[in-house]
Coordinates of C-alpha atoms in Angstrom, one line a residue:
X1 CA 9.1 31.4 -34.7
X2 CA 11.6 30.5 -31.9
X3 CA 9.0 30.4 -29.2
X4 CA 7.0 27.8 -31.1
X5 CA 9.8 25.3 -31.0
X6 CA 11.4 26.0 -27.6
X7 CA 11.6 22.9 -25.3
X8 CA 9.3 22.9 -22.3
X9 CA 10.4 23.5 -18.8
X10 CA 10.1 20.7 -16.3
X11 CA 8.7 21.2 -12.8
X12 CA 9.6 18.7 -10.1
X13 CA 6.5 17.1 -8.5
X14 CA 5.9 17.7 -4.8
X15 CA 2.7 15.8 -4.3
X16 CA 2.6 12.1 -3.0
X17 CA 2.7 9.7 -5.9
X18 CA -0.3 7.4 -6.6
X19 CA 0.1 3.6 -7.0
X20 CA -0.1 3.7 -10.8
X21 CA 2.6 6.4 -11.0
X22 CA 4.8 4.4 -8.6
X23 CA 4.3 1.3 -10.8
X24 CA 5.2 3.4 -13.9
X25 CA 8.4 4.6 -12.2
X26 CA 9.3 1.1 -11.0
X27 CA 9.0 -0.1 -14.6
X28 CA 11.1 2.9 -15.7
X29 CA 13.8 2.1 -13.2
X30 CA 13.8 -1.5 -14.3
X31 CA 14.1 -0.7 -18.0
X32 CA 16.5 2.2 -17.8
X33 CA 18.8 0.8 -15.1
X34 CA 18.1 3.5 -12.5
X35 CA 19.1 2.3 -9.1
X36 CA 16.6 4.6 -7.3
X37 CA 13.1 5.8 -8.2
X38 CA 14.2 9.3 -7.2
X39 CA 16.6 9.4 -10.1
X40 CA 13.7 9.9 -12.5
X41 CA 11.3 12.8 -12.7
X42 CA 7.7 11.8 -11.7
X43 CA 5.4 12.0 -14.7
X44 CA 2.0 13.7 -14.5
X45 CA -0.5 11.6 -12.6
X46 CA -2.5 9.7 -15.3
X47 CA -3.5 6.6 -13.3
X48 CA -7.0 7.9 -12.5
X49 CA -7.7 9.7 -15.8
X50 CA -10.3 7.3 -17.0
X51 CA -11.3 5.7 -13.7
X52 CA -14.7 7.4 -13.7
X53 CA -15.9 5.7 -16.9
X54 CA -17.8 2.4 -16.8
X55 CA -18.1 -0.2 -19.6
X56 CA -21.1 0.1 -22.0
X57 CA -24.3 -0.4 -20.1
X58 CA -26.7 -3.3 -20.5
X59 CA -29.5 -0.9 -21.7
X60 CA -27.2 0.3 -24.6
X61 CA -26.6 -3.3 -25.7
X62 CA -30.3 -4.0 -25.7
X63 CA -30.9 -0.8 -27.8
X64 CA -28.2 -2.0 -30.3
X65 CA -29.7 -5.4 -30.6
X66 CA -33.2 -4.1 -31.2
X67 CA -31.9 -1.5 -33.7
X68 CA -30.3 -4.4 -35.6
X69 CA -33.5 -6.5 -35.4
X70 CA -35.6 -3.6 -36.7
X71 CA -33.1 -3.1 -39.6
X72 CA -33.2 -6.9 -40.4
X73 CA -37.0 -6.8 -40.6
X74 CA -36.9 -3.8 -42.9
X75 CA -34.6 -5.6 -45.2
X76 CA -36.7 -8.8 -45.0
X77 CA -33.7 -10.6 -43.6
X78 CA -34.1 -13.6 -41.2
X79 CA -30.8 -13.3 -39.2
X80 CA -27.5 -11.7 -38.6
X81 CA -24.6 -14.0 -37.7
X82 CA -21.1 -13.1 -36.3
X83 CA -18.1 -15.0 -35.0
X84 CA -16.4 -13.8 -31.8
X85 CA -14.8 -10.5 -32.7
X86 CA -15.6 -6.8 -32.8
X87 CA -19.1 -7.1 -34.0
X88 CA -20.0 -9.8 -31.4
X89 CA -18.5 -7.4 -28.9
X90 CA -20.7 -4.6 -30.1
X91 CA -24.0 -6.6 -30.0
X92 CA -23.3 -9.4 -27.5
X93 CA -20.5 -8.1 -25.1
X94 CA -18.1 -10.9 -26.0
X95 CA -15.2 -11.2 -28.5
X96 CA -12.3 -13.4 -29.6
X97 CA -10.6 -12.5 -26.3
X98 CA -13.4 -14.3 -24.5
X99 CA -13.6 -17.2 -27.0
X100 CA -10.7 -18.1 -29.2
X101 CA -11.5 -18.9 -32.8
X102 CA -11.1 -22.5 -33.8
X103 CA -12.3 -24.9 -36.5
X104 CA -15.4 -25.5 -34.4
X105 CA -17.8 -22.6 -34.9
X106 CA -19.2 -20.6 -32.1
X107 CA -21.6 -18.0 -33.5
X108 CA -23.8 -15.1 -32.3
X109 CA -27.1 -15.4 -34.1
X110 CA -29.5 -12.4 -33.9
X111 CA -33.0 -12.8 -35.3
X112 CA -35.9 -10.4 -35.5
X113 CA -39.1 -11.2 -33.6
X114 CA -42.4 -9.2 -33.9
X115 CA -44.0 -8.4 -30.5
X116 CA -47.2 -6.5 -31.3
X117 CA -46.2 -3.5 -33.3
X118 CA -42.5 -3.7 -32.3
X119 CA -39.6 -5.7 -33.5
X120 CA -37.3 -7.1 -30.8
X121 CA -34.0 -9.0 -31.0
X122 CA -33.8 -12.7 -30.2
X123 CA -30.2 -13.7 -29.1
X124 CA -28.9 -17.2 -29.7
X125 CA -25.4 -18.7 -29.4
X126 CA -24.4 -21.6 -31.6
X127 CA -22.0 -23.7 -29.5
X128 CA -20.3 -27.1 -29.8
X129 CA -22.2 -29.4 -27.5
X130 CA -19.2 -30.5 -25.5
X131 CA -18.4 -26.8 -25.0
X132 CA -21.9 -25.8 -24.0
X133 CA -21.2 -25.4 -20.3
X134 CA -18.2 -23.1 -21.0
X135 CA -20.1 -21.1 -23.6
X136 CA -22.8 -20.4 -21.0
X137 CA -20.1 -18.5 -19.0
X138 CA -19.7 -15.9 -21.7
X139 CA -20.7 -12.4 -20.6
X140 CA -23.5 -12.2 -23.2
X141 CA -25.4 -9.0 -22.9
X142 CA -28.9 -10.4 -22.8
X143 CA -31.2 -11.7 -20.1
X144 CA -32.7 -14.4 -22.4
X145 CA -30.2 -16.3 -24.5
X146 CA -30.9 -19.5 -26.4
X147 CA -28.0 -21.9 -26.7
X148 CA -28.0 -24.0 -29.9
X149 CA -25.8 -27.1 -29.3
X150 CA -24.4 -29.1 -32.1
X151 CA -22.7 -32.5 -31.8
X152 CA -19.4 -33.3 -33.5
X153 CA -21.0 -35.5 -36.1
X154 CA -23.7 -32.9 -37.0
X155 CA -23.7 -29.8 -39.2
X156 CA -23.3 -26.7 -37.1
X157 CA -24.7 -24.6 -39.9
X158 CA -27.9 -26.6 -40.2
X159 CA -28.4 -26.1 -36.4
X160 CA -27.7 -22.4 -36.7
X161 CA -30.3 -21.9 -39.3
X162 CA -32.9 -24.1 -37.6
X163 CA -34.2 -21.2 -35.6
X164 CA -35.0 -18.9 -38.6
X165 CA -38.5 -17.5 -38.5
X166 CA -38.3 -16.3 -42.1
X167 CA -37.4 -19.1 -44.5
X168 CA -35.8 -19.1 -47.0
X169 CA -35.0 -15.5 -46.2
X170 CA -31.7 -13.7 -46.4
X171 CA -29.0 -14.3 -43.8
X172 CA -26.5 -11.5 -43.3
X173 CA -23.1 -12.4 -41.9
X174 CA -20.5 -10.1 -40.4
X175 CA -17.9 -9.1 -42.9
X176 CA -15.0 -10.7 -41.0
X177 CA -16.6 -14.1 -40.8
X178 CA -14.2 -16.8 -42.0
X179 CA -14.9 -18.2 -45.5
X180 CA -15.4 -21.8 -44.5
X181 CA -18.3 -20.7 -42.2
X182 CA -19.9 -18.6 -44.9
X183 CA -19.6 -21.6 -47.3
X184 CA -21.1 -23.9 -44.7
X185 CA -24.1 -21.5 -44.1
X186 CA -24.7 -21.3 -47.9
X187 CA -24.7 -25.1 -48.2
X188 CA -27.2 -25.4 -45.4
X189 CA -29.4 -22.6 -46.8
X190 CA -29.8 -23.5 -50.5
X191 CA -33.1 -21.8 -51.0
X192 CA -32.1 -18.6 -49.3
X193 CA -29.3 -16.1 -49.5
X194 CA -26.2 -15.7 -47.3
X195 CA -24.3 -12.5 -47.9
X196 CA -22.1 -9.9 -46.1
X197 CA -24.1 -7.4 -44.1
X198 CA -25.0 -4.3 -46.2
X199 CA -24.3 -0.7 -45.3
X200 CA -27.6 -0.3 -43.5
X201 CA -26.3 -2.7 -40.9
X202 CA -22.7 -1.8 -40.9
X203 CA -23.5 1.9 -40.2
X204 CA -25.1 0.8 -36.9
X205 CA -21.6 0.1 -35.6
X206 CA -19.8 2.8 -37.5
X207 CA -21.7 5.7 -35.9
X208 CA -20.6 6.0 -32.2
X209 CA -23.0 6.7 -29.4
X210 CA -22.3 9.3 -26.7
X211 CA -21.1 6.5 -24.3
X212 CA -18.8 5.1 -27.0
X213 CA -17.3 8.6 -27.7
X214 CA -16.6 9.2 -24.0
X215 CA -14.6 5.9 -23.9
X216 CA -12.8 6.8 -27.1
X217 CA -12.0 10.3 -25.9
X218 CA -10.5 9.0 -22.6
X219 CA -8.6 6.2 -24.2
X220 CA -7.0 8.6 -26.7
X221 CA -6.3 11.2 -24.0
X222 CA -4.6 8.6 -21.8
X223 CA -2.4 7.5 -24.7
X224 CA -1.4 11.1 -25.3
X225 CA -0.7 11.7 -21.6
X226 CA 1.5 8.6 -21.6
X227 CA 3.5 9.8 -24.6
X228 CA 4.1 13.1 -22.9
X229 CA 5.1 11.5 -19.6
X230 CA 7.7 9.3 -21.3
X231 CA 8.9 12.1 -23.5
X232 CA 10.0 13.9 -20.4
X233 CA 12.0 10.8 -19.3
X234 CA 14.0 10.3 -22.5
X235 CA 17.7 10.9 -22.8
X236 CA 20.1 10.9 -25.7
X237 CA 21.5 7.4 -26.1
X238 CA 18.4 5.6 -25.0
X239 CA 17.5 2.7 -27.4
X240 CA 14.2 2.1 -29.2
X241 CA 13.5 -1.0 -27.2
X242 CA 13.9 0.8 -23.9
X243 CA 11.7 3.7 -24.9
X244 CA 9.1 1.2 -26.2
X245 CA 9.1 -0.6 -22.8
X246 CA 8.7 2.7 -21.0
X247 CA 5.7 3.6 -23.1
X248 CA 4.0 0.2 -22.6
X249 CA 4.5 0.7 -18.8
X250 CA 3.0 4.2 -19.0
X251 CA 0.0 3.0 -21.0
X252 CA -0.7 0.2 -18.4
X253 CA -0.3 2.8 -15.7
X254 CA -2.9 4.9 -17.4
X255 CA -5.4 2.0 -17.3
X256 CA -5.2 1.0 -21.0
X257 CA -5.1 -2.7 -21.8
X258 CA -2.9 -4.4 -24.5
X259 CA -1.1 -1.1 -24.9
X260 CA 2.1 -0.7 -26.9
X261 CA 3.9 1.7 -29.2
X262 CA 5.7 1.5 -32.5
X263 CA 8.9 3.2 -31.6
X264 CA 11.3 4.5 -34.3
X265 CA 14.3 6.8 -34.1
X266 CA 15.8 9.0 -36.8
X267 CA 15.8 7.4 -40.3
X268 CA 14.1 4.3 -39.0
X269 CA 10.8 6.2 -39.0
X270 CA 11.1 6.5 -42.8
X271 CA 9.5 3.1 -42.9
X272 CA 6.0 3.9 -41.6
X273 CA 5.4 0.5 -40.0
X274 CA 9.1 -0.4 -39.7
X275 CA 10.3 -2.7 -36.9
X276 CA 13.3 -0.5 -36.0
X277 CA 16.9 -1.5 -35.4
X278 CA 17.1 -0.7 -31.7
X279 CA 18.9 2.5 -32.7
X280 CA 20.2 4.7 -29.9
X281 CA 18.6 8.2 -30.0
X282 CA 21.0 10.9 -31.3
X283 CA 20.9 14.7 -31.1
X284 CA 19.8 15.1 -34.7
X285 CA 17.1 12.5 -34.5
X286 CA 13.3 12.7 -34.2
X287 CA 11.6 10.0 -32.2
X288 CA 8.3 8.6 -33.6
X289 CA 5.9 7.0 -31.2
X290 CA 2.7 5.4 -32.6
X291 CA 0.7 4.2 -29.5
X292 CA -2.5 2.1 -29.1
X293 CA -4.3 0.7 -26.1
X294 CA -7.9 -0.1 -25.1
X295 CA -10.4 1.1 -22.5
X296 CA -13.4 -1.2 -22.0
X297 CA -12.7 -2.5 -25.5
X298 CA -12.5 1.0 -27.2
X299 CA -9.2 1.8 -28.9
X300 CA -6.7 4.7 -28.9
X301 CA -4.4 5.5 -31.7
X302 CA -2.0 8.5 -31.2
X303 CA 1.2 9.3 -32.9
X304 CA 3.8 11.9 -32.0
X305 CA 7.1 12.7 -33.7
X306 CA 9.2 14.4 -31.0
X307 CA 12.6 15.9 -30.2
X308 CA 14.4 16.3 -26.9
X309 CA 15.7 19.5 -25.3
X310 CA 19.2 20.0 -26.7
X311 CA 18.4 18.4 -30.0
X312 CA 20.0 19.6 -33.1
X313 CA 17.3 18.8 -35.6
X314 CA 18.1 19.7 -39.2
X315 CA 16.2 22.8 -40.4
X316 CA 14.8 20.7 -43.4
X317 CA 13.3 18.2 -41.0
X318 CA 11.8 20.9 -38.8
X319 CA 10.2 22.3 -41.9
X320 CA 8.7 18.9 -42.8
X321 CA 7.3 18.5 -39.2
X322 CA 5.5 21.8 -39.5
X323 CA 4.2 20.9 -43.0
X324 CA 2.8 17.6 -41.6
X325 CA 1.2 19.5 -38.7
X326 CA -0.4 21.9 -41.2
X327 CA -1.8 19.0 -43.3
X328 CA -3.3 17.5 -40.2
X329 CA -5.0 20.8 -39.4
X330 CA -6.3 21.2 -42.9
X331 CA -7.8 17.7 -42.8
X332 CA -9.8 18.2 -39.6
X333 CA -11.1 21.6 -40.9
X334 CA -12.2 19.9 -44.1
X335 CA -14.0 17.0 -42.3
X336 CA -17.6 17.6 -41.4
X337 CA -21.0 16.0 -41.7
X338 CA -21.9 15.4 -45.4
X339 CA -18.4 15.5 -46.8
X340 CA -17.1 12.6 -48.8
X341 CA -14.2 10.8 -47.1
X342 CA -12.0 11.1 -50.2
X343 CA -12.2 14.9 -50.1
X344 CA -10.6 14.9 -46.6
X345 CA -7.7 12.8 -47.8
X346 CA -7.4 15.0 -50.9
X347 CA -7.3 18.2 -48.8
X348 CA -4.4 16.9 -46.7
X349 CA -2.4 15.9 -49.8
X350 CA -3.0 19.3 -51.4
X351 CA -1.6 20.9 -48.3
X352 CA 1.5 18.8 -48.8
X353 CA 1.5 19.7 -52.5
X354 CA 0.6 16.1 -53.4
X355 CA 3.9 15.0 -51.9
X356 CA 5.1 11.6 -53.2
X357 CA 6.5 11.1 -49.7
X358 CA 3.0 10.9 -48.2
X359 CA 2.6 7.2 -49.1
X360 CA -0.5 6.0 -47.1
X361 CA -4.2 6.9 -46.6
X362 CA -4.9 9.9 -44.4
X363 CA -6.9 7.8 -41.8
X364 CA -9.1 5.0 -40.7
X365 CA -12.2 4.5 -38.6
X366 CA -11.6 3.7 -35.0
X367 CA -13.8 2.1 -32.3
X368 CA -13.8 -1.4 -31.0
X369 CA -11.0 -2.0 -33.6
X370 CA -8.0 0.3 -34.1
X371 CA -8.6 0.1 -37.9
X372 CA -12.2 -0.2 -39.0
X373 CA -14.7 1.1 -41.6
X374 CA -15.1 3.8 -42.9
X375 CA -11.7 4.9 -44.2
X376 CA -10.3 8.3 -45.2
X377 CA -8.6 7.5 -48.5
X378 CA -8.6 8.8 -52.0
X379 CA -11.0 6.1 -53.3
X380 CA -13.5 6.2 -50.4
X381 CA -17.1 7.3 -51.3
X382 CA -18.2 7.1 -47.7
X383 CA -20.1 10.2 -46.5
X384 CA -19.1 11.4 -43.1
X385 CA -22.0 11.2 -40.6
X386 CA -22.5 12.3 -37.0
X387 CA -20.9 9.8 -34.7
X388 CA -18.2 8.7 -37.2
X389 CA -14.7 8.6 -35.7
X390 CA -11.4 8.6 -37.7
X391 CA -7.7 9.0 -37.3
X392 CA -6.1 12.0 -38.9
X393 CA -2.5 11.0 -39.6
X394 CA -0.6 12.6 -42.5
X395 CA 3.1 11.7 -42.8
X396 CA 6.2 12.3 -44.8
X397 CA 8.7 9.5 -45.2
X398 CA 12.1 10.0 -47.0
X399 CA 14.0 6.7 -47.1
X400 CA 17.3 6.8 -45.3
X401 CA 16.7 10.3 -43.9
X402 CA 13.6 11.0 -41.9
X403 CA 10.0 9.9 -41.2
X404 CA 7.4 12.2 -39.6
X405 CA 3.8 11.3 -38.7
X406 CA 1.4 13.1 -36.5
X407 CA -1.9 11.4 -35.5
X408 CA -4.9 12.5 -33.5
X409 CA -8.3 10.8 -33.9
X410 CA -11.5 12.9 -34.2
X411 CA -15.2 12.4 -34.4
X412 CA -18.1 14.2 -36.1
X413 CA -19.9 16.2 -33.5
X414 CA -23.7 16.7 -33.3
X415 CA -23.2 20.1 -34.8
X416 CA -21.6 18.6 -37.8
X417 CA -18.0 19.7 -37.2
X418 CA -15.0 17.5 -36.5
X419 CA -13.5 17.5 -33.0
X420 CA -10.3 15.8 -31.8
X421 CA -10.7 13.0 -29.4
X422 CA -7.6 14.3 -27.7
X423 CA -9.1 17.8 -27.3
X424 CA -9.7 17.4 -23.6
X425 CA -5.9 17.3 -23.0
X426 CA -4.9 19.9 -25.6
X427 CA -5.3 18.1 -28.9
X428 CA -2.7 18.4 -31.6
X429 CA 1.0 18.7 -30.8
X430 CA 2.3 22.3 -30.6
X431 CA 5.9 21.6 -31.6
X432 CA 8.4 18.7 -31.7
X433 CA 9.3 19.6 -28.1
X434 CA 5.7 20.0 -26.9
X435 CA 3.7 16.9 -28.0

């Protein structure tokens, strides 16, 4: 219907602009060549959208560590080991952004300790001896941390395993641990077992807490608000690189770190993860923006395929846009607690009549990583649980013609239903002109 695809009206802002908005407009002026800030319409104020949210509290880190220790004890395992990364961030409050990976291992080691009837976590950091002072500046989320120092001529793995209270018990390592470290641990633990952490442990990170979900919601809302703000500033003739720079500035203005957007115009979007050609936007082009950024470590992932007022989008392409939108809707209505992940992927494909132009999985888990377990694909046997969070991103890609993807992330609510993380600011796009 005509009213569903009519372009939105713009209203000139009359309120004073906040600092973040002024920074956004300054970046816009720099990137687009405007000589005066007044030449651009002010976007909605998004600079304070997530300012009310704090990082994960120390009490939650303690609860995570103790839950892991309890699970280790139940599995008769002696330790869990992770390199700096998403899992060390989850349990220890530090990641590879705090400690760059090198050939010298620095490891988070969590072991279970029985205190009366309870099992508590003991936190240790394996560190190169000459880096010990620097390692002690890491923001480790524990009041009592043991630092295990290893000299250059010594085996770091023997030192790491020297604290085990259960020997030769099983040692679980984070799935992203580099192979040479796993090999070193196995050599140093010949009478025990060293293996990737099983599902019972992985699910502790997969299922998001209320505090994590609040951060994920706000990060995704801020990303969507940024896309909408930049959408209103676009003009025919603007280049992919310019629009991408505007989006990065908007994400930073919204308080998201390391933000950026894959930006593809017209047929360039037919390559789902293409690099673009710095194409200038034409009247018959869609523009695809796939944006990420983080809030206190928690990630956003939002994609919109948009058109500008005055566009002359081919009817076939508009039909595809609405088909993709319908598939996204079918997927979230299928997703709920107890459903197998593969069934959600299947439902979206059936909506698109198993289109051969829908070439990738429906979605991925999201949290401290943009892409993480579990995944929504045709081979996944994962069962959706309360607290799981996923992307919902069907797409159609016709080489040389058009690419359309719509993406909103969702989570499984306490009542078992699926809820968009972007729901607080309207959720799904309504039309190519109203993202």
